[in-house]
Short mmCIF file of C-alpha atoms in Angstrom, two decimals:
data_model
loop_
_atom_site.label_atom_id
_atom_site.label_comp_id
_atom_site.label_asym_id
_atom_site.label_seq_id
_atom_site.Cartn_x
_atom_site.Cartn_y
_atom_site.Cartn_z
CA UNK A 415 90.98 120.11 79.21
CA UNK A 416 91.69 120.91 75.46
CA UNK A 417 90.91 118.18 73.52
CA UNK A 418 93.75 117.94 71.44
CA UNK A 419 95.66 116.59 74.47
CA UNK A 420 93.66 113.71 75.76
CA UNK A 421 95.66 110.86 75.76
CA UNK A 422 94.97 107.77 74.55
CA UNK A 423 96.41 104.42 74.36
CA UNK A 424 96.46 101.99 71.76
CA UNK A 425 98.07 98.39 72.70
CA UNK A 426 98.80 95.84 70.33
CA UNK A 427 98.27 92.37 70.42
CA UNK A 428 100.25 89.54 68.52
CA UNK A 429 103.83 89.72 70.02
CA UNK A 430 103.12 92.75 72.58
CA UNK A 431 100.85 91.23 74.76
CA UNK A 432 100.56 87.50 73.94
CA UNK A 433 103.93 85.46 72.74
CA UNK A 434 102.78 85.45 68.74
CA UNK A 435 105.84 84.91 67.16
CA UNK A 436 107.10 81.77 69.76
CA UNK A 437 103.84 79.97 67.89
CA UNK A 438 104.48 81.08 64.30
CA UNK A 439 105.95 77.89 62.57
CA UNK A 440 104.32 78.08 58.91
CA UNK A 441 101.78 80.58 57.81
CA UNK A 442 98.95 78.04 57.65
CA UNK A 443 98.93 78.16 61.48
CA UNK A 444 96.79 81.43 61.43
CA UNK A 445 94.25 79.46 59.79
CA UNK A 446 94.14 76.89 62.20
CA UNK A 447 91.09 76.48 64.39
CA UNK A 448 92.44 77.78 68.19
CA UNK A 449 95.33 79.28 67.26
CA UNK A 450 94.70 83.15 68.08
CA UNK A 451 92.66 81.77 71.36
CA UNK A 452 95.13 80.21 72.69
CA UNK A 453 97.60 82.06 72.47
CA UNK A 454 100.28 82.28 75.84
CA UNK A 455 100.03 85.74 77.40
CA UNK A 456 102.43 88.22 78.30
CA UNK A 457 101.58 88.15 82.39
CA UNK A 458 104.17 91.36 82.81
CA UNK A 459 103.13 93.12 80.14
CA UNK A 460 99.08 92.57 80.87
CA UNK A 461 99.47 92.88 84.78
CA UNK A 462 101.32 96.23 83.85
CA UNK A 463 98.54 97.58 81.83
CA UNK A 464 95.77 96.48 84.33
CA UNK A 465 97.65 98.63 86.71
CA UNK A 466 97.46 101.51 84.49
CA UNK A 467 94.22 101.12 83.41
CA UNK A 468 93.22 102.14 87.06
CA UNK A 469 93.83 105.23 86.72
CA UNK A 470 93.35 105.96 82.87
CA UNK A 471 90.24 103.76 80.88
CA UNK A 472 91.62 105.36 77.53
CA UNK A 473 93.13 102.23 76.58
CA UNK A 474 92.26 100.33 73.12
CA UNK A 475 93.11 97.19 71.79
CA UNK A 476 94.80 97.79 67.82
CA UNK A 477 95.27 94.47 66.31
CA UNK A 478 95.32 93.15 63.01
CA UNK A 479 93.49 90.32 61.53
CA UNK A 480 94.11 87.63 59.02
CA UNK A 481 91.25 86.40 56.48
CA UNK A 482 91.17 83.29 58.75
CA UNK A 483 87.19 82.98 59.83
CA UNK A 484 88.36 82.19 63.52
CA UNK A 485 90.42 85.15 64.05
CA UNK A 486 87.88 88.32 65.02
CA UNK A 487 85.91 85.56 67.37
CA UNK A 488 89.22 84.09 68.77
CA UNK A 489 90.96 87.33 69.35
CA UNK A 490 87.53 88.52 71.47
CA UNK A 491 87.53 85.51 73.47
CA UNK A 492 91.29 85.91 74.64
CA UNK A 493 90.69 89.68 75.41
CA UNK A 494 88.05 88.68 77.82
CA UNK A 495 90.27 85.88 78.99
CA UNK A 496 93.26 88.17 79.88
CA UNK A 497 91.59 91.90 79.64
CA UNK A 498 87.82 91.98 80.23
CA UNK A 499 87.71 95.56 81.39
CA UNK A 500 88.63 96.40 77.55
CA UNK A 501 85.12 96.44 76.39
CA UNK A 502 84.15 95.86 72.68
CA UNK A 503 83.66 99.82 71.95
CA UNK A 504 87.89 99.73 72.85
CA UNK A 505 89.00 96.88 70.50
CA UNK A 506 89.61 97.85 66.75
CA UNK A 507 90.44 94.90 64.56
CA UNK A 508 92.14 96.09 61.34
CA UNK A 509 91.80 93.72 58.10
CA UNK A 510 95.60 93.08 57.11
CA UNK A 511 96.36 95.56 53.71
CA UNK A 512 94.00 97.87 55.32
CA UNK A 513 95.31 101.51 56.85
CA UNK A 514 94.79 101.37 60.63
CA UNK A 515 93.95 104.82 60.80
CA UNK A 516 90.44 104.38 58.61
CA UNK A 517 89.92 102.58 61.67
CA UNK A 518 90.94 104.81 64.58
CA UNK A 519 88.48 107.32 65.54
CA UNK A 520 89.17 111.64 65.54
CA UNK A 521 92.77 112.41 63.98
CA UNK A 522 95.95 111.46 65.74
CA UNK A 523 97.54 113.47 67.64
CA UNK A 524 101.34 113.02 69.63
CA UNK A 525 99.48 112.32 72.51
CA UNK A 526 97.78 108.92 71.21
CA UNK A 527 99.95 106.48 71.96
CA UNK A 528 100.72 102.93 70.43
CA UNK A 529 102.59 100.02 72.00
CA UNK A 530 103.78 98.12 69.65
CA UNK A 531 106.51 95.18 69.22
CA UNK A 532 106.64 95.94 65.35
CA UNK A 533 109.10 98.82 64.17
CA UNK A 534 107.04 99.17 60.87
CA UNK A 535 104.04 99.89 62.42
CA UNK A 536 105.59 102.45 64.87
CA UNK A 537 107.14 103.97 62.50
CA UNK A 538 103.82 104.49 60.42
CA UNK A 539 102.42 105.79 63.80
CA UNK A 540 104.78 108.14 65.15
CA UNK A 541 105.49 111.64 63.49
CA UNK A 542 109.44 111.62 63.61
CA UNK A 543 109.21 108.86 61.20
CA UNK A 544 105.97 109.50 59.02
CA UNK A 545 103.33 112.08 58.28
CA UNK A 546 101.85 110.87 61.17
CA UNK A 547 101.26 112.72 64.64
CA UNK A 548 101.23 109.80 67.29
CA UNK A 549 103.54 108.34 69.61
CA UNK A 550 105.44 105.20 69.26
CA UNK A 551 105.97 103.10 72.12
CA UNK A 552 108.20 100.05 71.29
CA UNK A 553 107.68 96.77 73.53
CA UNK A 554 111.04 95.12 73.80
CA UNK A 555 110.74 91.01 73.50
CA UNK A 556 112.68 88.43 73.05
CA UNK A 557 111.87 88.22 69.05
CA UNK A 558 112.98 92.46 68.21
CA UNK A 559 115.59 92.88 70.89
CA UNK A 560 118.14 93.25 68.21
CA UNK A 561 116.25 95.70 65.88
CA UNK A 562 118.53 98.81 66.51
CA UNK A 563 115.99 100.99 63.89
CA UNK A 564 113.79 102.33 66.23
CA UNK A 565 114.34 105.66 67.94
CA UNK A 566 111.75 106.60 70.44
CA UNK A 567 110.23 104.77 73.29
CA UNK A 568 110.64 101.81 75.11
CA UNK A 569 109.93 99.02 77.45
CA UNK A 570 110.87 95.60 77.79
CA UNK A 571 108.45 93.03 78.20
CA UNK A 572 109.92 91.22 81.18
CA UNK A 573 109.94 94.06 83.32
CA UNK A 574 108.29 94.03 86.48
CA UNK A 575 104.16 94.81 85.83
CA UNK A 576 104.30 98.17 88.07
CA UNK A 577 107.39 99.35 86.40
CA UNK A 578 105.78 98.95 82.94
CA UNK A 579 102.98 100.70 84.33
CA UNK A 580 104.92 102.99 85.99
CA UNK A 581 106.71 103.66 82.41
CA UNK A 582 103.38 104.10 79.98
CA UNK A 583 102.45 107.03 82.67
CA UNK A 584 105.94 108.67 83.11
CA UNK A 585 106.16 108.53 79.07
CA UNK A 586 102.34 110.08 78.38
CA UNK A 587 103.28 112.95 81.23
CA UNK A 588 106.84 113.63 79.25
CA UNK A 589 104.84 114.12 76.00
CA UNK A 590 102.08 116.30 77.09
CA UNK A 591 104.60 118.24 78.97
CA UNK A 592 106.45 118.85 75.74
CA UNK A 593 103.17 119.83 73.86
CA UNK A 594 103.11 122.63 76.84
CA UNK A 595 106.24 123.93 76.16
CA UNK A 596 106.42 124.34 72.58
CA UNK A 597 103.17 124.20 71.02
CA UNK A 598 101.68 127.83 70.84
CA UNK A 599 98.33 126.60 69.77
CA UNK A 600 97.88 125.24 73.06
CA UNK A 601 98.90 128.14 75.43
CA UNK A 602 95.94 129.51 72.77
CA UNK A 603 93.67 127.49 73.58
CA UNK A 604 94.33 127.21 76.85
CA UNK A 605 93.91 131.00 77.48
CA UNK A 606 90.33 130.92 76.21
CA UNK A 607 89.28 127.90 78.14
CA UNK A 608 90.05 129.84 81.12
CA UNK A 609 88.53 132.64 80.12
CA UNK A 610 85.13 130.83 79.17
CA UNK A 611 85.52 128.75 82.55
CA UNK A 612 86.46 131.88 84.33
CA UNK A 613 83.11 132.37 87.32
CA UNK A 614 82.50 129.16 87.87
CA UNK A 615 85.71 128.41 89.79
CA UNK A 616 87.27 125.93 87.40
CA UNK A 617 89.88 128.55 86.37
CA UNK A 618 93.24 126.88 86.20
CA UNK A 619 96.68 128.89 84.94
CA UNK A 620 98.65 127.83 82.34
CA UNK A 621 101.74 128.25 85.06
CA UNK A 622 99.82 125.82 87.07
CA UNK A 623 99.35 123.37 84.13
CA UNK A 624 102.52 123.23 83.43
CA UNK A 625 104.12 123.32 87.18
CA UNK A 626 101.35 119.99 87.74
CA UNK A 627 102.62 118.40 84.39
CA UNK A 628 106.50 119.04 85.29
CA UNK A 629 105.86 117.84 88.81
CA UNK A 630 103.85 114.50 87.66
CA UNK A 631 106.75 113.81 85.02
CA UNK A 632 109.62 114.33 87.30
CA UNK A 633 108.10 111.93 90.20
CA UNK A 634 106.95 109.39 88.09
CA UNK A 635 110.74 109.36 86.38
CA UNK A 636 112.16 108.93 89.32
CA UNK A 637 110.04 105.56 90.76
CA UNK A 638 110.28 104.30 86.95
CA UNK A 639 113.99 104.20 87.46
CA UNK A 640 113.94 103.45 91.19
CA UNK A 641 111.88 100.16 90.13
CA UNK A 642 114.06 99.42 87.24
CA UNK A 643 117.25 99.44 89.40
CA UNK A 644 115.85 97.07 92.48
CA UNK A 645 113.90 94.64 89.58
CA UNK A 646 116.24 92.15 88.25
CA UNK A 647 116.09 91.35 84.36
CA UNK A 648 114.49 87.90 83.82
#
């Protein structure tokens, strides 16, 4: 498929998938021996993601890191606590100061994705906000709930794990779906990839594409909201 439309997902860490800010009492805390280690998990939010990452390994770990000497080791050693199948080639640590996307590999594009409990940073990422080209994704906690600045995506933390799951797909499907319908550089694209596949019975239609994509979205809607109904908040 055109490259332009892999998707990828970049996750967070402090307050998206472990409870940061419940922790955060003075800033010499991030210094402290432990501290980034031990931090409590978010079991929703990680069970969610493990469930997505069976069917999609395009997952990376975006995190920040203080000038503390514990913090690159620390944050390692709770990734393979709580997400192991994230290998080391998927975990960018980005020196605080420092523009993430020096770090991020190939140029954005609205189909890389970041979940994110910070409205700054989304808002860097996304392209309705910035000269950007991603997708923002904000996870809802119990810190940002009130934030009413963000306008884009969402899920709340303490959501039931498939349903988040459930949600990262159903949101990734919507997106590519609207790349489909109203970027012309694609159909482009799309034409001569099936006319260079074309004999070797790999040729796929753009109608086809797009009746897959619609078809994916719509179903995947539907459980997200099914699941959301019959789940009671916590």
């Amino acid at each position: 498929m055109y490259n332009k439309f892999k998707c990828r997902l970049f996750v967070d860490m402090d307050g998206t998938l472990n409870c940061f800010n419940n922790h955060i009492d003075s800033i010499d805390v991030l210094y402290k021996k432990g501290f980034f280690e031990n931090l409590s998990p978010r079991n929703q939010v990680i069970k969610g993601l493990k469930e997505f990452m069976k069917h999609d390994k395009e997952v990376y770990i975006l995190t920040n890191i203080s000038n503390s000497k514990y913090a690159v080791d620390e944050k390692n050693k709770w990734i393979d606590k709580y997400l192991p199948d994230i290998d080391k080639q998927h975990r960018i640590f980005v020196p605080f100061g420092e523009d993430v996307f020096t770090y991020v590999q190939n140029k954005i594009t609205p189909t890389d994705f970041l979940l994110d409990d910070s409205v700054e940073n989304l808002k860097y990422w996304d392209r309705k906000y910035w000269d950007r080209s991603g997708t923002g994704i904000r996870l809802i906690n119990e810190v940002n709930d009130k934030d009413s600045s963000w306008d884009g995506e969402e899920i709340y933390c303490n959501k039931d794990s498939l349903a988040i799951a459930y949600q990262l797909k159903s949101i990734q499907n919507r997106c590519i779906l609207n790349e489909l319908m109203y970027n012309k550089n694609f159909f482009i694209e799309e034409e001569k990839e099936n006319i260079e596949l074309k004999g070797k019975n790999h040729s796929i239609s753009i109608a086809d594409r797009m009746k897959n994509a619609k078809q994916k979205a719509s179903q995947q809607t539907k459980e997200t909201k099914k699941l959301q109904k019959d789940i009671p908040q916590r």
